[in-house]
Structure formats: C-alpha cells, structure tokens
XYZ file of C-alpha atoms in Angstrom:
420
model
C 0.000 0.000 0.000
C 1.345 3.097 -1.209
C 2.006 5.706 1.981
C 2.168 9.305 1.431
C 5.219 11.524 3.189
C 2.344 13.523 5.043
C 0.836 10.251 6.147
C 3.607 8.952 7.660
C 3.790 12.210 9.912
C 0.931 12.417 11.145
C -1.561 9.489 12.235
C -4.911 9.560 10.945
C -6.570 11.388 13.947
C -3.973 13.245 14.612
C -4.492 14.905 11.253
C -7.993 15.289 11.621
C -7.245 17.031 15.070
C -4.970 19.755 12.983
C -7.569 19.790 10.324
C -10.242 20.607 13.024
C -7.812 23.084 14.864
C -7.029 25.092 11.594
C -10.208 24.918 9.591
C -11.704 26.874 13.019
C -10.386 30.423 11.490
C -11.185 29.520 7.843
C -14.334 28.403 7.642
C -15.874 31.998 8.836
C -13.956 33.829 7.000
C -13.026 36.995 7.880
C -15.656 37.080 10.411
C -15.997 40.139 12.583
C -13.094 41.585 10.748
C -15.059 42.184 7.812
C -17.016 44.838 8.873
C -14.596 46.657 10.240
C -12.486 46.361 7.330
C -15.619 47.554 5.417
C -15.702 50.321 7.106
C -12.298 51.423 6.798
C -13.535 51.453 3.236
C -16.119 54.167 3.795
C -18.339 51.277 4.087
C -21.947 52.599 5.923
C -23.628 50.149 8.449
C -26.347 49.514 5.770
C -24.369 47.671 3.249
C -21.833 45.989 5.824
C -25.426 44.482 6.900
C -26.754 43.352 3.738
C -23.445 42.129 2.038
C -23.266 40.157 5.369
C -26.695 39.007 5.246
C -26.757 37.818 1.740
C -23.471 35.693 2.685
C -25.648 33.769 5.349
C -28.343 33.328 2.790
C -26.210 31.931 0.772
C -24.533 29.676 2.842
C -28.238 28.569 4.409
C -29.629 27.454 0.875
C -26.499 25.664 0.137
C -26.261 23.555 3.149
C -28.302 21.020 2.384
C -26.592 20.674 -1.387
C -23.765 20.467 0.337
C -24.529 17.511 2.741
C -25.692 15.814 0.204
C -22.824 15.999 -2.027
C -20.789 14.829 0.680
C -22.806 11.520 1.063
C -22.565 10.958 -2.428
C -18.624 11.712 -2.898
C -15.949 9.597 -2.118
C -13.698 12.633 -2.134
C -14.745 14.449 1.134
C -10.599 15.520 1.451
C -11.105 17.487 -1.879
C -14.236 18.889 -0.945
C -12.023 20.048 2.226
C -9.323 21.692 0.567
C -11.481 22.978 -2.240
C -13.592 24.795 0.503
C -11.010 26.294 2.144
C -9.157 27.686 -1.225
C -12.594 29.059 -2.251
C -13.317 31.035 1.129
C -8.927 32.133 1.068
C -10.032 33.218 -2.857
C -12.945 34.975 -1.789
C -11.185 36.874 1.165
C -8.265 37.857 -1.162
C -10.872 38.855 -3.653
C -12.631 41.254 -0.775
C -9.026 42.978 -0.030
C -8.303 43.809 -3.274
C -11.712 45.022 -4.621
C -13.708 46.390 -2.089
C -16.781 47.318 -3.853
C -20.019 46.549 -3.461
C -20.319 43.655 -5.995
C -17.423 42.250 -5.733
C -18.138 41.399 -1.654
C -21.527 40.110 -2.351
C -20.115 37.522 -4.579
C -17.150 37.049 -2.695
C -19.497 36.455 0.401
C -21.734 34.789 -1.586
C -18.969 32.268 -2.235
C -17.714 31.356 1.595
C -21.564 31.009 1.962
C -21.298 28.021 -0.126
C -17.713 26.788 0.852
C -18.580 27.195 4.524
C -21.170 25.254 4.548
C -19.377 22.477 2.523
C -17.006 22.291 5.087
C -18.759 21.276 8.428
C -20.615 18.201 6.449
C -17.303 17.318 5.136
C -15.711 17.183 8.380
C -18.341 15.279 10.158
C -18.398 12.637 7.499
C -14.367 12.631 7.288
C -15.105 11.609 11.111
C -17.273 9.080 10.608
C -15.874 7.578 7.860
C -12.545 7.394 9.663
C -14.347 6.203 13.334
C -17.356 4.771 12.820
C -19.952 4.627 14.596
C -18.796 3.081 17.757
C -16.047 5.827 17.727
C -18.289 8.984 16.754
C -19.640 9.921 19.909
C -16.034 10.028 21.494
C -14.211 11.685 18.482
C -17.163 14.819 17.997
C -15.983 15.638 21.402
C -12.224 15.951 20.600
C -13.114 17.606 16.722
C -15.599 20.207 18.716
C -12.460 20.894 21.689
C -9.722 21.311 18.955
C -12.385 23.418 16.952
C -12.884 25.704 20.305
C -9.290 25.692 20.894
C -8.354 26.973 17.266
C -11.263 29.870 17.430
C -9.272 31.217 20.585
C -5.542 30.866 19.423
C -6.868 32.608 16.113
C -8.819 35.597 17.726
C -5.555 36.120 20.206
C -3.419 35.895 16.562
C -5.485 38.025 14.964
C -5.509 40.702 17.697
C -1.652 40.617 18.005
C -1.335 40.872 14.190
C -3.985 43.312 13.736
C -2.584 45.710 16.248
C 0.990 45.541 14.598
C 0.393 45.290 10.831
C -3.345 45.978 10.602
C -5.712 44.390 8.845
C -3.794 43.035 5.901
C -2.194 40.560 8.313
C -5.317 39.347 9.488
C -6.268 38.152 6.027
C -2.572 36.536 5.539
C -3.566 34.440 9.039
C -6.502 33.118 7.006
C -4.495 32.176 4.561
C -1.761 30.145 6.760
C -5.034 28.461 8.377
C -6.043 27.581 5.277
C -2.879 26.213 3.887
C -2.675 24.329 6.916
C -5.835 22.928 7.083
C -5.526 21.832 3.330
C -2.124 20.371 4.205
C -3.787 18.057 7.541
C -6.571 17.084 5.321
C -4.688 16.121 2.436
C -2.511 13.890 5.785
C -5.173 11.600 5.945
C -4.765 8.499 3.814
C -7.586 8.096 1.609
C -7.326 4.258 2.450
C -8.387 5.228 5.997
C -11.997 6.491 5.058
C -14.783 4.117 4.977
C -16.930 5.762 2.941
C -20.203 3.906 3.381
C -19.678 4.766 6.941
C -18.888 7.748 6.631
C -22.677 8.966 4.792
C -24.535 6.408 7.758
C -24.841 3.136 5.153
C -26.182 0.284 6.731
C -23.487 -1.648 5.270
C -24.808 -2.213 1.783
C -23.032 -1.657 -1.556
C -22.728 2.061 -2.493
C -25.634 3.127 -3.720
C -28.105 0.611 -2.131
C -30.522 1.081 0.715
C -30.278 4.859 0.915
C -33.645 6.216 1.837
C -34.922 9.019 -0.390
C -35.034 12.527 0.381
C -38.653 12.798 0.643
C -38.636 10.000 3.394
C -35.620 10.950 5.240
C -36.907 14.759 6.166
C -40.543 13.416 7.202
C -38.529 11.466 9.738
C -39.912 12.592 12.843
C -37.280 12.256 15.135
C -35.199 14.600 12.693
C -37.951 16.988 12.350
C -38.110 17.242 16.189
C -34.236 17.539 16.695
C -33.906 20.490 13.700
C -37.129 22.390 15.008
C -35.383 21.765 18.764
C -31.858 23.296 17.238
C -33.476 25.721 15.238
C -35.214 27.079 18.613
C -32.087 26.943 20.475
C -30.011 29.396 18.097
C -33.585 31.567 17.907
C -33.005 32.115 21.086
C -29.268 32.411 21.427
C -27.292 33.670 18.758
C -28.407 37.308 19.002
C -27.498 37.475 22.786
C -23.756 37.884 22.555
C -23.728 41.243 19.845
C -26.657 42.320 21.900
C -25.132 41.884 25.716
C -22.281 43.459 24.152
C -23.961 46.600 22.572
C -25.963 47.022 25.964
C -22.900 46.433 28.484
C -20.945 49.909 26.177
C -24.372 51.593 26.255
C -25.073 51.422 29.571
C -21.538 50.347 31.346
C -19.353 52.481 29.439
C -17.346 49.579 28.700
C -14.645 49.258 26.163
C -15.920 47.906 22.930
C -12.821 45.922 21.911
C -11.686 44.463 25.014
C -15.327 43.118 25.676
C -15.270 41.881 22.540
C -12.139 40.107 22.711
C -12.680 38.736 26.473
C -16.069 37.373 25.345
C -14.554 35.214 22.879
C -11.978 33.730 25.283
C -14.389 33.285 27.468
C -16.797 31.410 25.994
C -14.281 29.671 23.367
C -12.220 28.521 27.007
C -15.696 26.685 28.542
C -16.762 25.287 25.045
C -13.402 22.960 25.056
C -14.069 21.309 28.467
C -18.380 21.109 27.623
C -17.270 19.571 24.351
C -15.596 16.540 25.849
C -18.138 16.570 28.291
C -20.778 15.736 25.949
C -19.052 13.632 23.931
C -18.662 11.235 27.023
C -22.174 12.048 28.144
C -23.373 11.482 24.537
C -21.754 7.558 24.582
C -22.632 6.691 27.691
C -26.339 7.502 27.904
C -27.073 9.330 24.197
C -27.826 12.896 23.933
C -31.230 13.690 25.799
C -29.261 15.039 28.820
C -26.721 17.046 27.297
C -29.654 18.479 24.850
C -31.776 19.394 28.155
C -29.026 20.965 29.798
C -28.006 22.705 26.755
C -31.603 24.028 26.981
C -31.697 24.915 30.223
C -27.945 27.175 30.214
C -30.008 29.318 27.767
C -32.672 30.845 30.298
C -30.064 31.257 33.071
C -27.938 33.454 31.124
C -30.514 35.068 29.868
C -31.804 36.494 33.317
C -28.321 37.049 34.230
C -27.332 39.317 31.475
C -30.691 41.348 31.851
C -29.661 41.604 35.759
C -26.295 42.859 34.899
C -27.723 45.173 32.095
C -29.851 46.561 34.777
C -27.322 47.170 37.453
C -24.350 48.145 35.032
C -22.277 45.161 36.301
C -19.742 44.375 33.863
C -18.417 41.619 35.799
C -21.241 39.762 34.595
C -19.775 38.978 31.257
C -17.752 35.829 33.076
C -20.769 34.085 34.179
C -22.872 34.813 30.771
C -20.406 33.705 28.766
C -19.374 30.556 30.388
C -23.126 29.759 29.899
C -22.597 30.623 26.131
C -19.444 28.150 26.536
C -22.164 25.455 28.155
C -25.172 25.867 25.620
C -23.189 25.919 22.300
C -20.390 23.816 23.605
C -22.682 21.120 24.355
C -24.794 21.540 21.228
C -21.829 21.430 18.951
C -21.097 17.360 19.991
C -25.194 17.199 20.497
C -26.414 18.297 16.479
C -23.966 15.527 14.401
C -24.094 12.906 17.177
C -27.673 13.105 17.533
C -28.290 13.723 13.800
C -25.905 10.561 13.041
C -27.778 8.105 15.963
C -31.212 9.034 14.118
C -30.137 8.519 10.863
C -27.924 5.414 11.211
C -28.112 2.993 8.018
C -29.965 5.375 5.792
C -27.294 6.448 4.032
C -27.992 10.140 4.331
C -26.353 11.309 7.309
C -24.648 14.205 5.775
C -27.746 15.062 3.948
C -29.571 15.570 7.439
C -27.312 17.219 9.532
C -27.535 19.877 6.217
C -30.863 19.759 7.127
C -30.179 20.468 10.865
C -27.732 22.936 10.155
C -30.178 24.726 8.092
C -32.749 25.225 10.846
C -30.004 26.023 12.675
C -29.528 29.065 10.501
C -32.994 29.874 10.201
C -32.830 30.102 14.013
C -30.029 31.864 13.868
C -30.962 34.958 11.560
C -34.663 35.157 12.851
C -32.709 35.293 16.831
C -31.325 39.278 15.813
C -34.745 40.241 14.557
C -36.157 39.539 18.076
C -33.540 40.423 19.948
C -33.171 43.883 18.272
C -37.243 44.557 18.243
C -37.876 43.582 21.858
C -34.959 46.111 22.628
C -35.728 49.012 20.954
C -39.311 48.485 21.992
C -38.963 47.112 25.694
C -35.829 47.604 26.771
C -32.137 45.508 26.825
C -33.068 43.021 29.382
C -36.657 42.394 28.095
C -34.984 41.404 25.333
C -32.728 38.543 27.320
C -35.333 37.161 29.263
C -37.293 37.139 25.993
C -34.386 35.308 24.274
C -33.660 33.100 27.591
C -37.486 32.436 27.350
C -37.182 30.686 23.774
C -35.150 27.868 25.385
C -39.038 27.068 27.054
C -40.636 26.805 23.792
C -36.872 24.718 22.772
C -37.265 21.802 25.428
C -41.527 22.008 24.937
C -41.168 20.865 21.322
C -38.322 18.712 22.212
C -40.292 16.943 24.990
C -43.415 17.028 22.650
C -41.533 15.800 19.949
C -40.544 12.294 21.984
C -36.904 13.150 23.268
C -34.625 11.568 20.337
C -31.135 11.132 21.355
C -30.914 7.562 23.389
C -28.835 5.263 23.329
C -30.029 3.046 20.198
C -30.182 4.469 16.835
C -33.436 4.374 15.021
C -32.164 1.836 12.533
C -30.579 -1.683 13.016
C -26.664 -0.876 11.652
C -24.081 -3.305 9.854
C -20.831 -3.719 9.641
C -18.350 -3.923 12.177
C -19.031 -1.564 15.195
C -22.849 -1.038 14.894
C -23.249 -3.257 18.253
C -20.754 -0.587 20.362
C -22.657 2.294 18.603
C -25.952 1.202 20.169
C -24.631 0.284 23.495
C-alpha cells in the first residue's frame, strides 16, 4: 500500500485534530473583521449588513446541497481543501476590490464553501471512526475546533494591532494552507466511505432512503425544530449583551469583545468533551436538556447585569454561552448521526439540521433587536432566555430523540458498540 510523506507524519486522527484546529479560522472567514475592514472602506452600516446578510443566505440554501454531495462523494478531502481555497479566494478577492459587488459575490462564495465544510468534516469523522467511535471523536473535533477559534482571535488581535488588517487576512491564509495540508494527511485508504454517509453496510448506492422519506422522519424533524429554537433564542445574545454592556456600562468595545470570545471559546473545550462522554454513555437527551436549560439562566443574568451596570457579569454569561453551544456542537452531528444510522444520508440531514439552525439563527437578531428598541435591553434577554421554554416544549413534545439506540438496526463492524 502506497504511503504518502504527510501520512507517515501524522496518524490519521492526529491529522484530523490539525484539520479541526485550523479549519476553526477559515471556515468563517473573515468574520468580525469584515465589517470593520468595510468600514475602513467608507463602508456605511447599511451595506456591511446586507453584504453580510446575503453571505448567510447563501450559505443557508447551500447547506443542504452540500450535505448531500458529501454523502454521495468519495472525495470528502477534496471537498475540504477545495472549501477552504474558495473562502482564502474569496477573502483575497474582498481585499483587493472592495466594492459593493465584488463582496456580495465574494461572500456569496464562503456562503457556499462554509457550509461544505462542516458536512465534510463530520463525514471525514465518521468515515474514519465509525460509529462506535463517533460519539467520542465529535468531542475531541468540537475541543480542537474551540481551541483553534481562541488561538486565532488572540493571533489576529496581536497581528492586527501591529500590521493591521492586511495581516489578518494573511492568518486566514496560513489556516487555510494548513488545514488543506492536515486534510490532504489523511490516507484516503483510511476512510470508509459507506460509513462515513450512515450506510447500513450495503453496496454504495443501495438502501439509501430518499429525500422525501428521510426529512418526514420525525425524530429529525423534532431535533432540527429543537436546534433551530435553540439558536432563535441564542445567537443574538452575545452582539446584543455586548452593545448594551458599552451603552449602559461604558465599557470598552474591543476588550469586551475580545474577552467574550476567550471566554466562551475557554468553557466550550471542556463542555465539548463533556458531551461527547455524556453522549456515549447515555445518548444525547441530557446534554440536549441541559443545553436548553444554560439558555434561560444566562438570559436572566445578562438582563440583571444590564440593569445594574455590572460588567463583571460577562464571566458568568459567557461561560453559559461556553455550556449551551459547547454542548450543542457534539449534540447536532451525534444526535443527527444516531437518528439517521443505516440510511445512508447522514450528511444530507445534519444539512438539514444545520439549516434550521440558521434559520434560528438569523430570525434570533430580529427579536432580539425589536424587543430592545421596543422594551428595553433586558426584556430582550429574558425574551431570548425564554425561547429555550418553547426549545425543550417541542423537544419533549416531539418524543426526546437522542438515546442510546439508533433508530435503525446498523451493519458492519461496530454497529453493536454504537448502540450500546
């Protein structure tokens, strides 16, 4: 068997480790960098919102493409380094020619890339694991993930401060190259590919439910309107406890900024591996529910410290951010790949997942920014908290999918340690 140089110097899952650790920075971009780059452009708030916007849309409508391309490919380490050249290609493109059009379709672009990527990974896992190793190995992808946000947001700070915001685009571009270079590491030999979309074992292309079928599965339908829910109710509570703590706190706009990362990016490693081992042990009803019920508590927290002024606040709501998505992040593929095991779609329906999740996501600073401007700053977190409710109502409703034993009977080597 022939055995690539980069093979031999790095072990499978050690490469998928670096791969998970790099691909952290790339796969959003610029990020928050963007708009302030934008606006050293003479950018107004108004377009920074809508080229920004139409990037998500993007990205949204292409997700579940994108899954499903990755069940049907048996070249998920292309689709990798593909991705990440497209988003590097797009940033470039967004540095040289900062007009209008240009950004849109640059951002239009890592909308599409991006949400290539996470499918990729996930299957890359699977396909390398299996089942029986999935649970444990989500926990350690999620906790390099976290781990790589927080060394690039402390890279890009240093860089940014000394060479501006030119070197914060050549950091994407090491990440990228990087990432490329750990996913090109992993011998092709290694993935299982049949595995690696949730086959039940069969010859490619055999057994694999049809669309139609697989998203009228009601345990999926209940886990994507439960994740949906979840980001509804907290992806707009970050930006906004931030904009209230400088309105009414007087506090520092970029050192908030930067501490809430840390923060939260520091508690989502440990929560990670926490639900990873929560997630094998007993399946992922628990870590779901307590995912749910972080949401609520920070929520009355930050409207307290909104209230009061009490900057000191940010620890406590952040490390709840760390909680909620931390445990989420092992929660939506391992509960996604338990539901779906042997259809032969599970890349297919974590798109689907991921897309509620997005729907979730953008509807969450439409709330959060009416109940605001209408009722006040911490109206608007109990408000958001309170979506968590409606979260663990339809959840509960819904029949609690996450146990133990996946919906489907699974063959191949491994399927009785997956359902144990």
């Amino acid at each position: 068997m022939r055995t690539s140089t980069s093979a031999v110097l790095l072990s499978p899952l050690a490469a998928l480790a670096a791969l998970n650790l790099f691909l952290a920075d790339v796969r959003d971009g610029l990020g928050p960098f963007l708009g302030v780059f934008l606006q050293e452009k003479g950018w107004g708030p108004a377009e920074i919102g809508l080229v920004m916007t139409l990037g998500g849309l993007v990205g949204m409508a292409a997700t579940m493409p994108m899954g499903a391309l990755v069940d049907a490919s048996r070249a998920k380490r292309a689709i990798i380094v593909i991705g990440s050249a497209a988003i590097l290609a797009a940033s470039v493109t967004i540095l040289a020619i900062p007009q209008f059009a240009a950004v849109a379709a640059a951002q239009a672009v890592n909308g599409v890339a991006a949400a290539a990527l996470l499918p990729a990974i996930a299957g890359l896992t699977l396909g390398l694991v299996g089942p029986a190793g999935f649970d444990r190995q989500l926990g350690r992808n999620e906790a390099f993930n976290h781990a790589g946000n927080i060394l690039a947001a402390v890279l890009a700070g240093v860089l940014g401060w000394w060479f501006g915001l030119p070197a914060v685009f050549a950091l994407l571009g090491a990440m990228a190259l990087l990432g490329a270079l750990s996913a090109l590491a992993i011998p092709a030999a290694a993935i299982d590919h049949e595995a690696a979309r949730g086959g039940s074992g069969a010859a490619v292309g055999e057994g694999h439910e049809s669309v139609g079928k697989l998203l009228r599965e009601p345990a999926l339908v209940t886990a994507a309107i439960t994740f949906g829910l979840f980001h509804l109710g907290n992806a707009a509570m970050l930006p906004l406890f931030g904009q209230a703590m400088v309105a009414t706190a007087g506090a520092d706009p970029s050192g908030l900024t930067a501490a809430t990362v840390v923060v939260a990016q520091g508690t989502m490693i440990p929560m990670a591996l926490v639900a990873a081992w929560l997630g094998q042990r007993s399946g992922y009803r628990l870590v779901l529910l307590l995912a749910l019920a972080a949401l609520p508590i920070r929520g009355v927290i930050a409207a307290a410290a909104v209230h009061y002024g009490a900057a000191w606040a940010l620890i406590p709501v952040q490390m709840l951010d760390g909680v909620g998505a931390g445990l989420l992040g092992v929660a939506t593929p391992g509960l996604v790949a338990r539901i779906l095991a042997g259809s032969g779609r599970f890349n297919l329906g974590l798109g689907f997942a991921m897309t509620a999740q997005g729907i979730g996501a953008s509807l969450s600073t439409l709330l959060g920014g009416v109940v605001a401007q209408r009722l006040g700053y911490p109206a608007a977190f109990l408000a958001l908290g309170g979506v968590a409710v409606l979260a663990a109502g339809a959840y509960l409703i819904g029949g609690c999918p996450g146990g133990t034993a996946p919906r489907r009977p699974v063959a191949g080597p491994g399927a009785a340690a997956a359902a144990a």
